[in-house]
Amino acid sequence: MKTKKPLSGYIEMLRMMMAIFISLIIVFAIILLISNEPLSALKDFVVGPFTSLRRFGNVIEGMTPLIFTGLAVIVLFKPGLYNLAMEGAFFMGMVAACAASLTFGLPGKLNLVAAMLAAAAAGAVVCFIPGVLKVKTTANELVTSLMMNYICLYFGLWIINSFFYDPSQNSSYSYKFPEGTALDKIIEGTRINQGTILALLAVLIIWIVLKKTPFGFKAGLVGENNNMADYCGIKSGNIILMTQIAGGLLAGFGGAAQLFGMFERFQYSALPGYGWDGVLIAIVARRKAQYVPFAALFLSYLRIGADIMSRNSDIPFEIVNIIQAVMVLLISATAILSGTKKKLIVKETREMEALKEGGK
Amino acid sequence: MSIWSVVFSTDFFFTAIRLMTPILFAALACMVFSKGGIDPIGTEGIMLSCALAGPVGGYFSGSAWGGVIAALVVGIILAFVFGYFTLILDTDPVLAGIALNTLSGGLTIFMTYYLTGNKGSTQSLNSPVVANIHIPVIENIPILGPIVSGHSILTYVSLLLTFLLTVFFWKTPCGLRIRAVGENERSAASVGLNIMKYKYISLLIAGCLAGLGGAYMSMSYVSMFSRDMIAGRGWIGMAAESMGFGIPWKIACSVFIFGMADSLAIRLQMLNLPTQLISCIPYVVTIIAISIYSWQRSRIKKGKK
């Protein structure tokens, strides 16, 4: 018997399209209302990213951190925890990468590899703490991970300012990274670098791990029903800890990839917010690793568009946050279209039954 | 200056009370959300938007109370937005909370830029502030006077509300019904309570409380809105709420601990310790406190089994 893919499966897709559509409408409305030159602003926003190779390159290079944090969120949330420390882990990854590259002093690319591994380790520690507190003391991981983010910010800034601060710079930037400690550019005329390849590689690995390995299956089981997993003999505590470490590794590594791909010095003074973006990426990708690059491409396109618009018009860049918030709200609003979905499922089941009866 | 003179001074406790006010508002908002069976995770985002609404409302109405009212209105609206998505549209509360936080973060900067031309703060609006009160007789009592007197009206309002909410939730039919709805929706419905009505009432009250917390930050603690100024106080309020077992006076006590941690962080800066490390203190204290509390509670639960 031919199995037709049921229509009801497309409802989530439809809801996502609707959410994206509505949020863009809202933003267009805001632009039309408050901008003095709404049409040129809109044009910059929508078409801007495609107007030059450099700008399109910005879109591609902007994907790298988003892919890493998107994957990190998928992995962190997999066992049913809401550990939001990926923001801090990404930041600490950058701090550790900077610190390691300036202290290790290894020759050539070895220094780069060592620094990136140090960054991943730092990220893992950051995400591990809320996880282990959850498992051992049942402390709400949401609260502890949010506190971790602030601690990472201040602690990280303290490390940079007290040990790696370059007095020759006006702002509190770190020293330049050693020669060769950078991810090489791969396309002339853009800043697209090896970080993007690493990100895509990470997508592949996480996809395989979550989809094809016992570990991925167990993590999913813990997420769906913690008690059942325990009864099946899965040590849910260990699974949780391992996923939190893995998520932290991803976020920290992503921080290093961002830092060595795009900058010569550490120059952040606030949390960059990529961790929060990761939540949107994970939701738009429907928590599936293989869709993460597409979600990241979409969000990166929006951001570059908004960036170009904010530079040429009176609309500030933060309009992107409004789009993102509305999208998260609407995509995760499961009640929208759920009536239609139910009707579709009932209808399809009836058709299937009718088919079976006919087959007899 | 020794560490003792930093901690054991009237200034230390005065600052602690000053700093506990926004957290107390946040914690009370979280308490009301939780009592109505609604996830309190939207509090941080709501407070941030209200912190902007205060000075802006104050600027346009020309009076501090206009600002406070604007903050209340924004608080109520956002609480209902959060409620609409989580209760009616079935959005995951955590995701809705994150979204509300992102929205507030972006929208406040957007509005600040639109109104003042810069993205950092609303300093140029010169918005009015809520007055401080010097309590007549108490003011002159040594030690106690300088600690208790001279705070913002909103600080006293927060303490008064702690008491009033106790009365409301334990002595009035409406409050008791909200608690019934929050604890077990179905059994509340089975005795004929209109669940949504009581959820809406708790959204209303919680929105007001978060609004006051936001207004305090930008109209009393400092005299302007600056970006991301809530800085996790909404989340700390969540921690304080659960540590206080949802009981107002216990919540106020745990909030006071966080107020002291904040105050310590500020006063230690006088000792020439690195500012950034000291800024970590309130957050570290929160993690430690919530871990100890959760650990004890899980042991009690195990013991009962």
XYZ file of C-alpha atoms in Angstrom:
665
model
C 0.000 0.000 0.000
C 1.322 3.436 -0.850
C 1.758 5.575 2.221
C 0.962 9.160 1.527
C 2.700 11.595 3.875
C -0.122 12.901 6.036
C -1.133 16.509 5.547
C -1.311 17.096 9.295
C 2.485 16.947 9.396
C 2.612 20.109 7.371
C 0.603 22.116 9.882
C 3.694 22.982 11.932
C 5.404 24.107 8.768
C 2.390 26.232 7.939
C 2.380 27.744 11.420
C 6.037 28.617 11.061
C 5.479 30.268 7.690
C 2.580 32.176 9.189
C 4.678 33.262 12.164
C 7.488 34.500 9.932
C 4.987 36.248 7.689
C 3.153 37.956 10.554
C 6.355 39.100 12.262
C 7.641 40.567 9.016
C 4.312 42.333 8.460
C 4.527 43.828 11.936
C 8.037 45.056 11.273
C 7.131 46.497 7.887
C 4.256 48.285 9.567
C 6.589 49.750 12.189
C 9.001 50.910 9.494
C 6.199 52.474 7.451
C 4.856 54.238 10.526
C 7.970 55.809 11.954
C 10.534 56.099 9.185
C 10.856 59.279 7.164
C 11.893 57.336 4.093
C 10.092 54.046 4.572
C 10.557 52.738 1.048
C 14.309 53.098 0.896
C 14.556 51.644 4.414
C 12.470 48.645 3.381
C 14.523 48.188 0.241
C 17.752 48.177 2.257
C 16.268 45.694 4.672
C 14.968 43.222 2.100
C 17.314 43.575 -0.881
C 20.334 45.098 0.869
C 22.096 41.819 1.746
C 22.203 40.831 -1.938
C 23.568 44.070 -3.347
C 27.271 43.230 -3.106
C 29.522 40.236 -2.600
C 30.793 41.723 0.640
C 27.303 42.090 2.039
C 26.282 38.608 1.025
C 29.529 37.430 2.563
C 28.384 39.108 5.799
C 25.275 36.948 5.736
C 27.295 33.755 5.363
C 29.866 34.656 8.013
C 27.076 35.738 10.358
C 25.725 32.186 10.207
C 28.706 30.679 12.032
C 27.967 31.721 15.625
C 24.238 31.192 15.076
C 24.789 27.612 13.898
C 26.916 26.844 16.931
C 24.525 28.303 19.490
C 21.511 26.838 17.670
C 23.079 23.391 17.923
C 24.032 24.075 21.534
C 20.429 24.926 22.405
C 19.128 21.791 20.668
C 21.543 19.621 22.620
C 21.035 21.442 25.939
C 17.233 21.261 25.694
C 17.254 17.654 24.453
C 16.853 15.994 27.873
C 14.042 18.373 28.799
C 16.106 20.981 30.636
C 15.970 24.688 30.027
C 19.621 25.443 30.542
C 20.153 28.926 29.123
C 23.846 29.149 29.964
C 24.814 28.889 26.284
C 24.974 32.661 26.242
C 27.585 32.686 28.996
C 29.318 29.635 27.542
C 29.714 31.369 24.192
C 31.167 34.428 25.928
C 33.491 32.394 28.156
C 34.542 30.493 25.037
C 35.696 33.762 23.532
C 37.444 34.807 26.737
C 39.172 31.442 27.100
C 40.165 31.450 23.438
C 41.736 34.872 23.825
C 43.459 33.980 27.088
C 44.732 30.645 25.801
C 46.036 32.016 22.524
C 47.990 34.706 24.352
C 49.408 32.453 27.082
C 50.124 29.137 25.355
C 52.467 30.603 22.760
C 52.557 27.412 20.704
C 53.874 27.555 17.138
C 51.547 28.342 14.227
C 48.249 26.564 13.865
C 48.892 24.404 16.927
C 48.176 27.485 19.017
C 44.869 27.985 17.225
C 43.783 24.398 17.807
C 44.813 24.503 21.459
C 43.012 27.799 22.033
C 39.829 26.524 20.404
C 39.892 23.387 22.523
C 40.402 25.515 25.629
C 37.380 27.577 24.590
C 35.255 24.469 24.194
C 36.361 23.264 27.625
C 35.475 26.615 29.205
C 32.043 26.520 27.579
C 31.512 22.994 28.829
C 32.289 24.033 32.404
C 29.806 26.918 32.196
C 26.932 24.743 30.970
C 27.889 21.877 33.263
C 27.346 23.900 36.446
C 23.566 24.490 36.074
C 23.241 20.887 34.891
C 25.041 19.369 37.840
C 23.184 21.620 40.288
C 19.920 20.436 38.731
C 20.875 16.764 39.011
C 22.419 16.895 42.481
C 20.333 19.533 44.260
C 17.268 19.874 41.955
C 17.968 23.630 41.733
C 15.950 25.202 38.926
C 18.383 25.211 35.990
C 16.669 28.217 34.466
C 17.533 30.484 37.394
C 21.046 29.139 37.922
C 21.915 29.277 34.215
C 20.675 32.859 33.920
C 22.799 33.804 36.930
C 25.726 31.994 35.292
C 25.416 34.266 32.271
C 25.938 37.374 34.396
C 28.819 35.730 36.250
C 30.430 34.786 32.921
C 30.117 38.352 31.686
C 31.743 39.973 34.709
C 34.275 37.236 35.352
C 35.268 37.157 31.683
C 35.673 40.933 31.536
C 37.767 40.797 34.685
C 40.106 38.220 33.111
C 40.514 40.253 29.946
C 40.944 43.577 31.721
C 43.371 42.449 34.369
C 45.613 40.111 32.374
C 45.279 40.759 28.652
C 44.418 44.415 28.413
C 46.375 46.244 25.736
C 47.193 49.727 27.095
C 48.005 51.026 23.620
C 44.333 50.731 22.668
C 41.824 53.356 23.713
C 39.031 50.948 24.496
C 39.507 47.950 26.758
C 40.623 45.607 24.008
C 42.959 42.688 24.516
C 46.339 42.290 22.885
C 46.390 41.090 19.295
C 46.254 37.330 18.909
C 49.595 35.790 17.899
C 50.464 35.464 14.229
C 48.700 32.502 12.646
C 46.100 32.196 15.409
C 43.207 32.946 13.099
C 40.777 31.008 10.976
C 41.782 31.588 7.369
C 39.474 33.366 4.962
C 38.257 31.087 2.229
C 36.577 33.457 -0.202
C 38.368 36.519 -1.522
C 36.581 39.815 -0.888
C 34.587 38.550 2.087
C 35.336 37.525 5.647
C 33.884 34.036 5.124
C 36.318 31.777 6.930
C 36.991 28.222 8.003
C 34.673 28.779 10.962
C 31.682 28.314 8.694
C 33.053 24.952 7.536
C 33.628 23.935 11.144
C 30.044 24.950 11.920
C 28.661 22.814 9.102
C 30.847 19.953 10.277
C 29.376 20.362 13.758
C 25.891 20.178 12.247
C 26.774 16.865 10.622
C 28.236 15.450 13.835
C 25.321 16.513 16.017
C 22.835 15.240 13.454
C 24.501 11.806 13.468
C 24.892 11.735 17.244
C 21.294 12.677 17.949
C 19.768 10.583 15.187
C 21.934 7.496 14.913
C 23.612 6.796 18.255
C 22.237 5.202 21.440
C 23.258 8.361 23.283
C 21.025 10.545 21.138
C 18.141 8.146 21.586
C 18.591 7.987 25.343
C 18.784 11.782 25.613
C 15.526 12.066 23.689
C 13.911 9.491 25.926
C 14.990 11.337 29.065
C 13.534 14.500 27.573
C 10.212 12.903 26.795
C 9.758 11.006 30.017
C 12.362 11.132 32.721
C 10.735 8.459 34.874
C 10.271 6.034 32.027
C 13.911 6.454 31.084
C 14.863 5.608 34.662
C 12.707 2.498 34.600
C 14.354 1.456 31.330
C 17.653 1.456 33.185
C 18.952 4.660 31.660
C 20.867 6.769 34.152
C 19.034 9.968 33.336
C 21.331 12.046 35.567
C 24.394 11.033 33.566
C 22.627 11.603 30.268
C 21.619 15.080 31.406
C 25.162 15.921 32.463
C 26.615 14.636 29.203
C 24.197 16.672 27.092
C 24.908 19.813 29.130
C 28.649 19.304 28.649
C 28.160 18.692 24.931
C 26.027 21.824 24.584
C 28.651 23.834 26.439
C 31.405 22.446 24.208
C 29.478 23.573 21.142
C 28.768 27.054 22.506
C 32.349 27.582 23.719
C 33.814 26.321 20.457
C 31.437 28.602 18.587
C 32.742 31.527 20.627
C 36.297 30.686 19.600
C 35.279 30.256 15.953
C 33.632 33.671 16.031
C 36.593 35.338 17.723
C 39.339 33.850 15.533
C 37.281 34.094 12.368
C 36.231 37.711 12.648
C 38.540 39.563 15.045
C 42.181 40.203 15.813
C 41.560 41.129 19.431
C 38.993 40.464 22.115
C 36.787 43.552 22.011
C 33.467 42.702 23.626
C 32.211 44.544 26.668
C 28.736 42.986 26.880
C 27.174 39.600 26.198
C 26.800 39.325 22.415
C 23.372 37.665 22.578
C 24.135 34.777 20.245
C 22.932 32.342 22.882
C 19.460 33.864 22.844
C 19.485 33.786 19.063
C 20.250 30.091 19.386
C 16.833 29.579 20.979
C 15.119 31.031 17.916
C 17.352 28.975 15.608
C 16.485 25.806 17.500
C 12.767 26.553 17.337
C 12.758 27.469 13.646
C 14.840 24.359 12.913
C 12.217 22.403 14.874
C 14.998 21.122 17.135
C 16.536 19.130 14.305
C 20.253 19.640 13.689
C 19.973 19.250 9.918
C 17.701 22.295 9.614
C 19.932 24.551 11.736
C 21.998 25.975 8.833
C 18.833 27.089 7.040
C 17.432 28.754 10.149
C 20.814 30.402 10.741
C 20.955 31.594 7.143
C 17.501 33.127 7.500
C 18.249 34.907 10.771
C 21.637 36.079 9.525
C 19.971 37.504 6.418
C 17.479 39.406 8.613
C 20.277 40.780 10.777
C 22.466 41.927 7.909
C 19.406 43.499 6.282
C 18.549 45.305 9.507
C 22.156 46.360 9.920
C 22.291 47.888 6.433
C 18.942 49.559 7.045
C 20.005 50.988 10.404
C 23.099 52.538 8.858
C 21.218 54.209 6.013
C 18.004 55.201 7.770
C 16.456 56.200 11.066
C 15.385 52.658 12.025
C 17.619 51.200 14.756
C 19.060 47.691 14.429
C 17.132 46.458 17.477
C 14.080 45.995 15.269
C 15.514 42.512 14.701
C 14.819 41.669 18.351
C 11.172 42.515 17.811
C 10.993 40.206 14.784
C 12.710 37.446 16.726
C 10.441 37.762 19.748
C 7.258 37.712 17.688
C 8.520 34.692 15.768
C 9.362 32.734 18.905
C 5.966 33.549 20.407
C 3.980 32.588 17.329
C 5.934 29.505 16.275
C 5.722 28.035 19.744
C 2.031 28.926 20.102
C 0.917 25.350 19.558
C -2.768 26.168 19.844
C -2.726 28.140 16.604
C -4.067 25.885 13.860
C -4.279 22.973 16.298
C -8.007 22.693 15.562
C -7.274 22.384 11.851
C -4.561 19.847 12.618
C -6.929 17.715 14.675
C -9.548 17.812 11.956
C -6.951 16.795 9.382
C -5.721 13.913 11.518
C -9.280 12.643 12.042
C -10.031 12.951 8.351
C -6.867 11.166 7.325
C -7.376 8.359 9.806
C -10.869 7.835 8.436
C -9.529 7.723 4.904
C -6.901 5.193 5.950
C -9.536 3.028 7.565
C -11.730 3.304 4.505
C -8.771 2.232 2.394
C -8.096 -0.763 4.630
C -11.744 -1.832 4.564
C -11.723 -1.494 0.788
C -8.574 -3.622 0.642
C -10.307 -6.506 2.355
C 38.873 51.088 55.606
C 38.359 47.629 57.011
C 35.805 45.115 55.859
C 33.905 45.444 59.130
C 33.306 49.133 58.773
C 32.036 48.420 55.275
C 29.508 45.861 56.396
C 28.490 47.046 59.837
C 27.316 50.513 59.108
C 23.917 52.086 58.807
C 24.724 52.860 55.185
C 25.151 49.185 54.417
C 21.662 48.345 55.635
C 20.146 51.458 54.111
C 21.577 50.454 50.723
C 20.435 46.872 51.250
C 16.852 48.056 51.689
C 17.173 50.354 48.699
C 18.438 47.476 46.570
C 15.983 44.897 47.829
C 12.991 46.952 46.694
C 13.045 46.014 42.967
C 13.751 42.379 43.830
C 10.894 42.413 46.327
C 8.515 43.739 43.684
C 9.791 41.096 41.280
C 9.448 38.338 43.847
C 5.927 39.440 44.778
C 4.987 39.510 41.087
C 6.409 36.007 40.718
C 4.444 34.957 43.794
C 1.162 36.230 42.377
C 1.862 34.585 39.009
C 2.628 31.294 40.732
C -0.387 31.513 43.020
C -2.598 31.757 39.950
C -0.825 28.792 38.375
C 1.011 30.879 35.784
C 4.694 30.525 35.086
C 6.476 33.614 36.542
C 9.192 33.592 33.901
C 7.934 36.679 32.088
C 8.677 38.953 35.056
C 12.146 40.076 33.952
C 10.971 41.167 30.511
C 7.890 42.920 31.861
C 9.968 44.852 34.378
C 12.368 46.050 31.701
C 9.602 47.504 29.560
C 8.001 49.122 32.604
C 11.342 50.643 33.540
C 11.196 52.545 30.264
C 7.483 53.310 30.513
C 8.033 55.078 33.860
C 10.339 57.921 32.754
C 8.557 58.259 29.408
C 5.147 58.518 31.088
C 6.634 60.905 33.629
C 8.097 63.055 30.878
C 4.849 63.342 28.948
C 2.561 63.797 31.946
C 5.001 66.007 33.799
C 4.529 64.187 37.076
C 6.115 61.184 38.702
C 2.758 59.580 39.323
C 1.931 59.782 35.636
C 5.080 57.768 35.083
C 4.163 55.185 37.674
C 0.727 54.823 36.111
C 2.285 54.380 32.662
C 4.526 51.653 34.087
C 1.512 49.958 35.658
C -0.395 50.037 32.382
C 2.525 48.591 30.429
C 2.996 45.957 33.138
C -0.619 44.905 32.914
C -0.587 44.817 29.105
C 2.547 42.678 28.956
C 1.322 40.360 31.702
C -1.818 39.806 29.654
C 0.192 39.260 26.470
C 2.197 36.641 28.325
C -0.997 35.169 29.741
C -2.703 35.142 26.355
C 0.135 33.218 24.746
C 0.721 30.729 27.542
C -2.888 30.157 28.603
C -4.845 30.507 25.371
C -2.353 29.829 22.587
C -0.528 27.131 24.538
C 2.974 28.578 24.053
C 5.670 26.967 26.146
C 6.042 29.406 29.104
C 9.836 29.304 29.038
C 9.906 30.182 25.351
C 7.298 32.890 25.893
C 9.409 34.265 28.743
C 12.519 34.305 26.562
C 10.534 35.970 23.779
C 9.154 38.609 26.135
C 12.663 39.295 27.365
C 14.014 39.624 23.817
C 11.079 41.826 22.882
C 11.575 44.120 25.868
C 15.312 44.309 25.272
C 14.801 45.357 21.661
C 11.696 47.462 22.057
C 13.080 49.545 24.917
C 16.252 50.394 22.987
C 14.137 51.062 19.912
C 11.849 53.425 21.808
C 14.711 55.127 23.657
C 16.389 55.817 20.330
C 13.145 57.032 18.829
C 12.469 59.418 21.723
C 15.927 60.715 22.578
C 18.140 59.971 19.580
C 20.552 57.796 21.525
C 20.333 54.133 22.416
C 21.888 54.187 25.858
C 19.551 55.995 28.218
C 16.712 58.480 28.606
C 18.885 60.931 30.519
C 18.008 63.810 28.176
C 14.300 63.520 29.035
C 14.975 64.771 32.585
C 12.031 62.744 33.764
C 10.585 63.269 37.248
C 11.402 60.909 40.102
C 9.317 59.459 42.904
C 9.960 61.342 46.142
C 11.730 59.946 49.186
C 9.987 60.050 52.560
C 11.535 60.971 55.858
C 9.423 59.390 58.559
C 9.030 62.025 61.297
C 9.722 60.426 64.693
C 11.560 57.314 63.560
C 14.019 59.435 61.613
C 15.591 60.653 64.846
C 16.097 57.275 66.473
C 19.811 56.456 66.385
C 20.904 53.561 64.108
C 17.345 52.544 63.186
C 16.400 55.977 61.874
C 19.061 56.314 59.173
C 18.360 52.749 58.031
C 14.588 52.794 57.884
C 13.802 56.401 57.063
C 14.479 58.343 53.895
C 13.590 55.683 51.345
C 11.513 56.098 48.229
C 7.741 55.988 48.583
C 7.837 52.874 46.394
C 10.049 51.088 48.920
C 7.427 51.576 51.616
C 4.757 50.592 49.111
C 6.600 47.333 48.464
C 6.702 46.511 52.163
C 3.068 47.501 52.588
C 2.114 45.313 49.624
C 3.913 42.355 51.177
C 1.524 42.695 54.104
C -1.561 43.422 51.985
C -0.918 40.443 49.721
C -0.664 38.206 52.754
C -4.099 39.378 53.833
C -5.403 39.089 50.277
C -4.252 35.520 49.681
C -5.040 34.130 53.108
C -8.068 36.099 54.276
C -10.177 37.152 51.282
C -12.391 34.837 49.201
C -10.893 36.116 45.954
C -7.325 35.451 47.071
C -8.158 32.012 48.403
C -9.861 31.155 45.138
C -6.825 32.250 43.146
C -4.726 29.935 45.280
C -7.204 27.120 44.726
C -7.038 27.653 40.964
C -3.262 27.732 41.046
C -2.877 24.626 43.118
C -5.343 22.437 41.324
C -7.214 23.796 38.370
C -9.519 20.847 37.920
C -10.705 20.591 41.486
C -11.265 24.346 41.481
C -13.317 24.010 38.321
C -15.256 21.110 39.810
C -16.607 23.351 42.571
C -17.744 25.852 39.976
C -14.976 28.436 40.001
C -14.423 30.384 36.810
C -10.759 29.499 36.345
C -9.940 32.034 33.682
C -11.404 34.861 35.754
C -9.040 34.139 38.637
C -6.107 33.697 36.291
C -6.856 37.095 34.812
C -7.003 38.651 38.274
C -3.587 37.235 39.125
C -2.217 38.466 35.787
C -3.568 41.910 36.610
C -2.003 42.055 40.069
C 1.295 40.514 38.966
C 1.528 42.931 36.039
C 1.062 45.868 38.434
C 3.743 44.544 40.784
C 6.246 44.028 37.969
C 5.337 47.504 36.733
C 6.109 49.029 40.131
C 9.407 47.146 40.206
C 10.361 48.529 36.814
C 9.241 52.038 37.722
C 11.290 51.916 40.918
C 14.444 51.142 38.942
C 14.153 54.096 36.585
C 12.281 56.625 38.726
C 13.709 56.129 42.170
C 16.834 54.012 42.209
C 18.193 56.170 39.400
C 16.417 58.967 37.578
C 16.422 57.565 34.048
C 16.054 54.443 31.991
C 19.241 52.829 30.741
C 19.438 49.756 28.563
C 19.161 46.343 30.235
C 18.888 48.061 33.598
C 16.908 45.263 35.274
C 20.062 43.121 35.023
C 18.548 39.846 36.147
C 16.548 41.195 39.104
C 13.412 39.569 37.708
C 15.131 36.195 37.649
C 16.552 36.742 41.146
C 12.987 37.535 42.216
C 11.983 34.125 40.868
C 14.673 32.505 42.985
C 13.581 34.476 46.056
C 9.962 33.502 45.510
C 10.694 29.803 45.519
C 13.078 30.144 48.463
C 10.338 31.875 50.419
C 7.985 28.924 49.801
C 5.484 31.362 48.279
C 4.831 32.959 51.672
C 5.141 36.766 51.589
C 7.126 37.405 54.772
C 9.526 34.555 54.017
C 9.924 35.917 50.499
C 10.717 39.347 51.933
C 13.370 37.746 54.156
C 15.072 35.956 51.284
C 14.856 39.114 49.201
C 16.627 40.933 52.038
C 19.503 38.448 51.739
C 19.820 39.324 48.059
C 19.569 43.018 48.942
C 22.477 42.601 51.356
C 24.508 40.767 48.712
C 23.874 43.633 46.293
C 24.724 46.184 48.954
C 27.916 44.319 49.824
C 28.884 44.330 46.148
C 28.483 48.084 46.004
C 30.201 48.844 49.305
C 33.148 46.533 48.645
C 34.049 48.705 45.697
C 35.291 51.250 48.256
C 38.026 48.792 49.215
C 39.604 49.001 45.763
C 38.757 45.435 44.912
C 38.230 44.736 41.208
C 34.762 46.001 40.293
C 33.993 43.251 37.833
C 34.672 40.456 40.295
C 32.550 42.174 42.915
C 29.694 42.529 40.429
C 29.513 38.724 40.384
C 28.627 38.550 44.100
C 24.816 38.909 43.886
C 24.621 36.280 41.156
C 26.930 33.851 42.934
C 24.910 34.312 46.122
C 21.728 33.539 44.177
C 23.142 30.319 42.749
C 24.423 29.158 46.124
C 21.198 30.103 47.919
C 18.883 28.409 45.444
C 21.065 25.291 45.388
C 21.101 24.942 49.160
C 17.384 25.582 49.334
C 16.575 23.047 46.589
C 18.875 20.459 48.101
C 17.196 20.759 51.482
C 13.760 20.647 49.972
C 14.522 17.553 47.906
C 15.802 15.858 51.073
C 12.617 16.727 52.913
C 10.580 15.293 50.041
C 12.614 12.094 50.028
C 12.179 11.813 53.785
C 8.421 12.028 53.448
C 8.355 9.156 50.973
